[in-house]
Coordinates of C-alpha atoms and ligand atoms in Angstrom, one line a residue:
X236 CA 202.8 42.9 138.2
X237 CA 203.3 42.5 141.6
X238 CA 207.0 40.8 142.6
X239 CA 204.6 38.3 144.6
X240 CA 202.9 37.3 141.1
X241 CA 206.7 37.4 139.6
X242 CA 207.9 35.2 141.8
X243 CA 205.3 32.8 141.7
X244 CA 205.8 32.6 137.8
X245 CA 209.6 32.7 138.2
X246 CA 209.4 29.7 140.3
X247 CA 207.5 27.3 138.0
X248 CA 209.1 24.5 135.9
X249 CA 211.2 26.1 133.1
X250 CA 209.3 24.4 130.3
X251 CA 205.4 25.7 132.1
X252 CA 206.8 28.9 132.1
X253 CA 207.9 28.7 128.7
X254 CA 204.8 28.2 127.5
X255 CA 203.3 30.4 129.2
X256 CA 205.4 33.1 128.3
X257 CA 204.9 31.7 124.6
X258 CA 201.5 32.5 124.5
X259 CA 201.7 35.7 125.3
X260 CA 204.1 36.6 122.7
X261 CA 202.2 35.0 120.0
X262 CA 199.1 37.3 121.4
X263 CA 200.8 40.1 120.7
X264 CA 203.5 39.7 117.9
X265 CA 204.5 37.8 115.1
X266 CA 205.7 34.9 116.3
X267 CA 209.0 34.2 114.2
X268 CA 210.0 38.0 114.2
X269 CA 213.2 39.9 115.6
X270 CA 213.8 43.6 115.7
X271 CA 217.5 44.6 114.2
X272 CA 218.5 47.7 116.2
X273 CA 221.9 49.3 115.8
X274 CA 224.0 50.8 118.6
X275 CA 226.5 53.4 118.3
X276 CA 228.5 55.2 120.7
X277 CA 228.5 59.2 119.8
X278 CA 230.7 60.1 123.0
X279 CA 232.8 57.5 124.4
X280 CA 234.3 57.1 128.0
X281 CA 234.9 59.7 130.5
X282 CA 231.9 59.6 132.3
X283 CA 231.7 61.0 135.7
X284 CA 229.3 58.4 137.5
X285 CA 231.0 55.4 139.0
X286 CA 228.5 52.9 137.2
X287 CA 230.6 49.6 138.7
X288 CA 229.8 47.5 135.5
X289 CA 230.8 50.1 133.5
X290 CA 233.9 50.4 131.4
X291 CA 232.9 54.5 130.5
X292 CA 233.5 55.6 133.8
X293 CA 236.9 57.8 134.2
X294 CA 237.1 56.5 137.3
X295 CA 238.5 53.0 136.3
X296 CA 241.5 52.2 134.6
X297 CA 239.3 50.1 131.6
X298 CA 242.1 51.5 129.0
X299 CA 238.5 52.7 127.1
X300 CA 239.9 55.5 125.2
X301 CA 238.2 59.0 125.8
X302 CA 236.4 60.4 122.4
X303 CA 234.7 63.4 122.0
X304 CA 231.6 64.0 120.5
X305 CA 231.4 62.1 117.0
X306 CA 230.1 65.1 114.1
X307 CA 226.8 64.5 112.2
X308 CA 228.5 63.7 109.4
X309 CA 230.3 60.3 110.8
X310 CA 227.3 59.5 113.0
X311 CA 224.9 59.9 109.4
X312 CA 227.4 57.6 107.9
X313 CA 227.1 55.0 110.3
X314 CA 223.0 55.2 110.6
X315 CA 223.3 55.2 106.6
X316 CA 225.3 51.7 106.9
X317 CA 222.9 50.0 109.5
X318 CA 219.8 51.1 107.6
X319 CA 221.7 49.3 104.5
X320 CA 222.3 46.3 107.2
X321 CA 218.5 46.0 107.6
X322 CA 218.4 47.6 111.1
X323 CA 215.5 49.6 112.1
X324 CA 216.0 51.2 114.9
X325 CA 219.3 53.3 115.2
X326 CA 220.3 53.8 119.2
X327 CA 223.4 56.5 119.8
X328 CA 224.3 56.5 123.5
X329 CA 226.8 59.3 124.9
X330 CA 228.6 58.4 128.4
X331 CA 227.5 61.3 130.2
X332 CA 225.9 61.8 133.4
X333 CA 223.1 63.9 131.9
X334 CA 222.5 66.7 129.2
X335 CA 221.4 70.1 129.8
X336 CA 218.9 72.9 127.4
X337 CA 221.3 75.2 126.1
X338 CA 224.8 73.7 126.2
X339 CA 226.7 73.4 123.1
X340 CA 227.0 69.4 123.4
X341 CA 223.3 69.1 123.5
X342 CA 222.3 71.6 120.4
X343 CA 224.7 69.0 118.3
X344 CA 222.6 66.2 119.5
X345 CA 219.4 67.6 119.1
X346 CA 220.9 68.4 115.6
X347 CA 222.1 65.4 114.5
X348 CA 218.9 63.6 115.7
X349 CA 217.3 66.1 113.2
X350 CA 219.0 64.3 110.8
X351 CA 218.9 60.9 111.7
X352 CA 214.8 61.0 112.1
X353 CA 214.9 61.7 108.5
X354 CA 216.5 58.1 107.3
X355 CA 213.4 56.1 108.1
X356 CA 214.5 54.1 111.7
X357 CA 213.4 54.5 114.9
X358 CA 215.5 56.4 116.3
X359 CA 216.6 55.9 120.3
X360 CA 219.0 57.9 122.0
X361 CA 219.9 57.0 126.2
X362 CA 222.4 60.4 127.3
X363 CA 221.7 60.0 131.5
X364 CA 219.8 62.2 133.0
X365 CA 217.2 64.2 131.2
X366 CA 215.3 67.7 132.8
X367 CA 211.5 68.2 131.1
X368 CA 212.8 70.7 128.9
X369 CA 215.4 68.4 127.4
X370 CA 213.0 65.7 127.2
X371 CA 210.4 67.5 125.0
X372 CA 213.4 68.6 122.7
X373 CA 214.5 65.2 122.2
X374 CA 210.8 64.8 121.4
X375 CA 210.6 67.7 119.1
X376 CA 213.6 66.9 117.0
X377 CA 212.5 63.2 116.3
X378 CA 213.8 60.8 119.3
X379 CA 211.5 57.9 119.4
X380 CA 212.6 56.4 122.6
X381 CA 214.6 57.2 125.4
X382 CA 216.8 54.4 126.6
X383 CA 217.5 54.7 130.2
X384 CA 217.7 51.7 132.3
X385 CA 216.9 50.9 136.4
X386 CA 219.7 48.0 136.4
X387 CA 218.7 46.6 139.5
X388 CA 216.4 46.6 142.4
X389 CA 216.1 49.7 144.1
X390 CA 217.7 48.0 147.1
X391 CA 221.0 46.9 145.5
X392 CA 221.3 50.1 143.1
X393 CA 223.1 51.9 146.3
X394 CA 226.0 48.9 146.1
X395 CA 226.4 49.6 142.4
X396 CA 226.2 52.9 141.9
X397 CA 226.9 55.7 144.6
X398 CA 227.2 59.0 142.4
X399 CA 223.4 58.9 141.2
X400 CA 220.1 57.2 142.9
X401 CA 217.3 54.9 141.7
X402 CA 215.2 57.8 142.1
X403 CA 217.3 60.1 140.1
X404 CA 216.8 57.3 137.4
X405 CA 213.0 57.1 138.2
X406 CA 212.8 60.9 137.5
X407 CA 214.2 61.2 134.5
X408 CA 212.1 58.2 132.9
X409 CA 208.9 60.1 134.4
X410 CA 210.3 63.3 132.0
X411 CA 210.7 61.1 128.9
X412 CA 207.0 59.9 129.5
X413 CA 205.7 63.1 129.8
X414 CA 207.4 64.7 126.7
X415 CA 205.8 61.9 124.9
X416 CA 208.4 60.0 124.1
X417 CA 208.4 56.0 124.1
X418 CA 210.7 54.4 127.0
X419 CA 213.1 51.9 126.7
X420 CA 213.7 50.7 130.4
X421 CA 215.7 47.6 131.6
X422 CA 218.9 45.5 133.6
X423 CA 221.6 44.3 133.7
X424 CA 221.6 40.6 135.4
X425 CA 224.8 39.9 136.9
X426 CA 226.1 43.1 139.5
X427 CA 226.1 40.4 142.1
X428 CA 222.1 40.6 143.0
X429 CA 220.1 38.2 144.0
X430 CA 216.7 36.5 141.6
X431 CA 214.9 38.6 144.3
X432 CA 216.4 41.8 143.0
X433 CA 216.0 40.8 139.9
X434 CA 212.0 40.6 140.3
X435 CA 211.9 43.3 142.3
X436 CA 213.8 45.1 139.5
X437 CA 210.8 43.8 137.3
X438 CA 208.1 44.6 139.6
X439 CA 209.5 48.8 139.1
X440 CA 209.9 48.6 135.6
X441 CA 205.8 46.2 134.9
X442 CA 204.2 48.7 137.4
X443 CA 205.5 52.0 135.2
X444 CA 202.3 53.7 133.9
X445 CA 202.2 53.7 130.9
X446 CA 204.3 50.7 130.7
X447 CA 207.9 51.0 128.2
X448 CA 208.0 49.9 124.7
X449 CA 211.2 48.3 125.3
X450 CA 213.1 46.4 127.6
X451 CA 216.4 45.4 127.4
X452 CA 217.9 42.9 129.1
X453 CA 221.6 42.8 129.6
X454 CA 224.2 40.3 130.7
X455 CA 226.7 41.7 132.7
X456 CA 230.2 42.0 130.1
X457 CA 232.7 42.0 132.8
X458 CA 235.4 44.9 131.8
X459 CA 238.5 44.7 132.9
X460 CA 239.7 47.7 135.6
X461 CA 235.9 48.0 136.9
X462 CA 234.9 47.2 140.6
X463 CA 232.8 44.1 138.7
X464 CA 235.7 42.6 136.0
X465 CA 235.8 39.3 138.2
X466 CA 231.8 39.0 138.9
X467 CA 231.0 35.3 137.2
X468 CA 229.3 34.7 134.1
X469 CA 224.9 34.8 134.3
X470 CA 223.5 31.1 134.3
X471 CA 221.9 31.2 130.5
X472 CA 219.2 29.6 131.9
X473 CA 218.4 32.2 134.7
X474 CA 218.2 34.2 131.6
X475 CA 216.0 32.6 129.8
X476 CA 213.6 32.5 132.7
X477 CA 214.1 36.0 133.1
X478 CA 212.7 37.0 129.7
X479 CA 210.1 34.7 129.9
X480 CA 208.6 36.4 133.3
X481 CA 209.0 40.0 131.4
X482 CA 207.9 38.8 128.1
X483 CA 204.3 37.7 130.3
X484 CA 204.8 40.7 132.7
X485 CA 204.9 43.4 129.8
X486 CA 203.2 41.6 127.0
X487 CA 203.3 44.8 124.9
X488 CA 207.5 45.5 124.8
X489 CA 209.8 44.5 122.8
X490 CA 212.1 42.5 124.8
X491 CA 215.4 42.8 123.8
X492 CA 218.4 40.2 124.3
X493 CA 220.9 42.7 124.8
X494 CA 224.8 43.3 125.8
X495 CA 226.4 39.7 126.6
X496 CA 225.5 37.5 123.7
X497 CA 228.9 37.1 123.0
X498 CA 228.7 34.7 125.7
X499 CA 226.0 32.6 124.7
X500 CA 225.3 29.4 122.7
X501 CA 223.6 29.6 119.8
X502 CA 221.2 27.6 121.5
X503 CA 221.0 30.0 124.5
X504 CA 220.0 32.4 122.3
X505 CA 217.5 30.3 120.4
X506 CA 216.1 29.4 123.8
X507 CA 215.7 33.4 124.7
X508 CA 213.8 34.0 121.8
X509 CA 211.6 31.1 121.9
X510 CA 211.1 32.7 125.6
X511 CA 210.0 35.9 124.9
X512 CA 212.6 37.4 123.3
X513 CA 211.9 39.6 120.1
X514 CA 215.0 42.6 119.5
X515 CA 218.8 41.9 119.6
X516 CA 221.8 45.1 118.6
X517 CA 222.9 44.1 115.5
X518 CA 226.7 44.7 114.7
X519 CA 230.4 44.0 115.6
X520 CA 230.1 46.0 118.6
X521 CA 228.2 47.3 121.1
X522 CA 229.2 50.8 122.6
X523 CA 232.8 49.3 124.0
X524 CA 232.3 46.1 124.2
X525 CA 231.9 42.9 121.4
X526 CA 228.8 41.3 119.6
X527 CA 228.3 39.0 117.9
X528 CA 229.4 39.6 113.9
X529 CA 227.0 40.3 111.3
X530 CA 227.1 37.6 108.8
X531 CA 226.7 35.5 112.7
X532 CA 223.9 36.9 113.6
X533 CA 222.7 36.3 110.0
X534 CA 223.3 32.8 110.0
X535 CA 221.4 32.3 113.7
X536 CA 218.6 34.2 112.2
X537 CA 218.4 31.9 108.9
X538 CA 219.0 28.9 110.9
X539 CA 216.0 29.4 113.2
X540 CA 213.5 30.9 110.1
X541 CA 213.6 34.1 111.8
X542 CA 212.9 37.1 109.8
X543 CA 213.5 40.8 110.5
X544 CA 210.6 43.4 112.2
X545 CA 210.1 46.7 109.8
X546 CA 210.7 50.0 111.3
X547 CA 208.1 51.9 113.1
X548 CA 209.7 55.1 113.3
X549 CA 206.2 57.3 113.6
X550 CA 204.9 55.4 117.0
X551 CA 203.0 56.3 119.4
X552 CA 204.2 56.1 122.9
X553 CA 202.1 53.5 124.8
X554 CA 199.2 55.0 126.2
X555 CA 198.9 55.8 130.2
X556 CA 196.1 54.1 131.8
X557 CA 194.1 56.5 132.7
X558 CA 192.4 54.8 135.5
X559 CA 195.6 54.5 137.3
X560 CA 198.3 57.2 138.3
X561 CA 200.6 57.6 136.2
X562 CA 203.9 56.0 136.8
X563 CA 207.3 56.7 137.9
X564 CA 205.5 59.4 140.1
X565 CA 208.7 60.5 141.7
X566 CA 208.2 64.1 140.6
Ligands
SAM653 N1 225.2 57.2 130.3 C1 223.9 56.7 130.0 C2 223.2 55.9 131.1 O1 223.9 55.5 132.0 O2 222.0 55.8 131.0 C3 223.8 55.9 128.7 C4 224.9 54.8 128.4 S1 225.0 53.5 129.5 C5 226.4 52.7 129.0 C6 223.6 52.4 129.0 C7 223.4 51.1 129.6 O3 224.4 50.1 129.2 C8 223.5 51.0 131.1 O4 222.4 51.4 131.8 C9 223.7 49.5 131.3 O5 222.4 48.8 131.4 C10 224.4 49.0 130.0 N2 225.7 48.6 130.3 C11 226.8 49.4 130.5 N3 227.9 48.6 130.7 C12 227.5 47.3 130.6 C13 228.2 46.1 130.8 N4 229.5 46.1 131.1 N5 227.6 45.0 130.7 C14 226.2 45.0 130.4 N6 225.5 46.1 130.2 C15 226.2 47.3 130.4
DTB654 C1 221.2 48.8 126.9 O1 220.4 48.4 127.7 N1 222.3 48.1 126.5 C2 223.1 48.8 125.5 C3 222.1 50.1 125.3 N2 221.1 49.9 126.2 C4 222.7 51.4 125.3 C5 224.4 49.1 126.0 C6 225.2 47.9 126.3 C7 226.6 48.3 126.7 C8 227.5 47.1 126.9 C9 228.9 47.5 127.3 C10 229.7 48.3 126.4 O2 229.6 48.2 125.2 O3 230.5 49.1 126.9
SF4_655 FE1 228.4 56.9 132.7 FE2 226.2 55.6 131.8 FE3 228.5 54.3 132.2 FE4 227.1 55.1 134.3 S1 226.5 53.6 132.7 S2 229.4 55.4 134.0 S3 226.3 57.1 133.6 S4 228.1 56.0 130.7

C-alpha cells in the first residue's frame, strides 16, 4: 500500500478503523486465534552495530552480560520446554551483525537448527545480515522464517543506527526471499520517529513482493546505558492504530504484538488483538528484556476466549506476484 493510502486509513476515527481492520482479519484467519511463539537468545550481547534501542550492543554500558554461543544441547532443551508450553514457533536470535558460509559459529547454527526442525515448530531464526549462500543453508537445514526487521523509515534509520544502512537491511531480506524462506519483517515504534515514519516504515515493508508472513511490531523497551533509555513510553493507542493499518495493509501476516507488553494493560493488549493482532512471544523473557509470565499470559488468553494457533512448520513462503517485480530489489 501506498503511505498516501496508509495515511488516509491511519487518520480515520479509531473505532472506523477498527472495524475495518476487523474485517479483514476475520477474511483471512480464525477470528479468536493467537500464535504462541518462543524467543530465545542463543548468543547474547556483544554486538558490534550501535543499534541505539539496543541493549546487545558492546558499545553501551547496558550491564547485558556477554555469552557465547549456547550448545545444541541447552538450546534443544529449551525448544523441548516451549513445545511442552504449547508454543509453535521456536525463534533463536544471536546478537551479531551477520553470519558468514564456512565459519565455525555458523556450522553450529545450521546444526542445531537441524535439530530443532525436527521437534514439530516453526522454526525462525533473525542472526543480521545474511549473503545468498547463507540464506539457502538456513533454508536447507529447516529455517522457516527469517526474522529481520526495517525498524523505521528509511529516513530516520540513519539517526538510529550509523554502523549498517536500510539498504543493507533491504538486501539481506531480498536473500531470505530468494532462498525461499518465509520473512518475518517489522518495527520498533518509539526511536523518537514521527506517525509519518511509522507509515512510511509500512509503506516498505506492504510493498515487499512477495509480501512477509510475519510482522512484528515492537514497543520500544527502553534499556538502561543505550542512547534511547530516556525516550517515553508509546501511546497504547497509537499502537493499536498501528496494527490495525498493518493488519488491513498485509491481510495475509501474522501480526505480532511484540517486545513491550510488559508495559501494557491487559486491556491494551485486548484492544491490539481485537485490532489486528494474532502472534505474541510467549515466556518470562524476551532475548534481555521482560515479558509477561506464563500463567499471565494464560489467564489474558482464557479471559478473552482466545485459543492457541497449531504449528505450520512445513509452509510455504508467500508466493511472489508474478505480475509485479519482485521486491526488496536492492540487489
Ligand atoms: N542482530 C539481529 C538483528 O539486528 O536483526 C537479531 C537480533 S535483534 C535484537 C532483533 C530485533 O529486536 C531488532 O531488529 C529490534 O526490532 C528488536 N529489539 C531490539 N531491542 C529492542 C528494544 N529495546 N525494544 C524493542 N525492540 C527491540
Ligand atoms: C522482534 O521483532 N522482536 C524480538 C524478535 N523479533 C527477535 C526481539 C525483541 C527484543 C526486545 C529487547 C530484548 O529482549 O533485549
Ligand atoms: Fe546487534 Fe541486532 Fe542489537 Fe543491532 S539490534 S546491536 S545488530 S543485536
Amino acid at each position: 500500500m501506498t503511505y498516501d493510502q496508509l495515511t488516509a486509513l491511519y487518520q480515520l476515527p479509531l473505532f472506523e478503523l477498527i472495524d475495518q481492520s476487523r474485517a479483514v482479519h476475520k477474511e483471512n484467519w480464525p477470528a479468536q486465534e493467537v500464535q504462541l511463539c518462543t524467543l530465545l537468545s542463543i548468543k547474547t550481547g556483544g554486538c558490534s552495530e550501535d543499534c541505539s534501542y539496543c541493549a546487545q550492543s558492546a558499545r553501551y554500558k547496558s550491564g547485558v552480560e556477554v555469552e557465547r554461543l549456547m550448545s545444541k544441547e541447552s538450546v534443544m532443551e529449551r525448544a523441548l520446554q516451549a513445545r511442552a508450553t504449547g508454543s509453535t514457533r521456536f525463534c533463536m536470535g544471536a546478537a551479531w551483525r551477520g553470519v558468514r558460509m564456512g565459519t565455525q559459529r555458523f556450522e553450529q547454527v545450521l546444526d542445531i537448527v537441524n535439530d530443532v526442525a525436527k521437534l514439530g515448530m516453526e522454526v525462525c531464526v533473525t542472526l543480521g545480515e545474511l549473503g545468498a549462500e547463507e540464506a539457502a543453508a538456513l533454508k536447507q537445514a529447516g529455517v522457516t522464517a527469517y526474522n529481520h526487521n526495517v525498524d523505521t523509515s528509511p529516513e530516520h534509520y540513519p539517526n538510529i543506527v550509523s554502523t549498517h544502512t536500510f539498504e543493507d537491511r533491504l538486501r539481506t531480506i531480498r536473500h531470505a526471499q530468494d532462498a525461499g524462506m518465509s520473512v518475518c519483517c517489522g518495527g520498533i515504534l518509539g526511536l523518537g520517529e514521527t506517525i509519518e515514519d511509522r507509515l512510511k516504515m509500512l509503506e516498505v515493508i506492504s510493498e515487499f513482493n512477495p509480501q512477509p508472513e510475519s510482522i512484528p511490531i515492537n514497543a520500544l523497551m527502553p534499556m538502561p546505558g543505550t542512547p534511547l533509555a530516556e525516550n517515553p513510553q508509546v501511546d497504547p493507542l497509537d499502537l493499536a492504530r498501528m496494527i490495525a493499518v498493518t493488519r488491513i495493509a498485509v491481510p495475509k501476516a501474522k501480526v505480532r504484538l511484540s517486545a513491550g507488553r510488559t508495559m501494557l494493560t491487559e486491556e491494551a493488549q485486548t484492544l491490539c488483538f481485537y485490532a489486528g493482532a494474532n502472534s505474541i512471544f510467549y515466556g518470562d523473557k524476551l532475548l534481555t528484556a521482560k515479558n509477561p509470565a506464563v500463567e499471565k499470559d494464560r489467564t489474558l488468553l482464557t479471559k478473552l476466549g482466545l485459543g492457541t494457533q497449531l504449528p505450520n512448520p512445513d509452509m510455504t513462503a508467500p508466493s511472489c506476484d508474478l505480475s509485479k517485480e519482485a521486491s526488496p530489489s536492492c540487489c
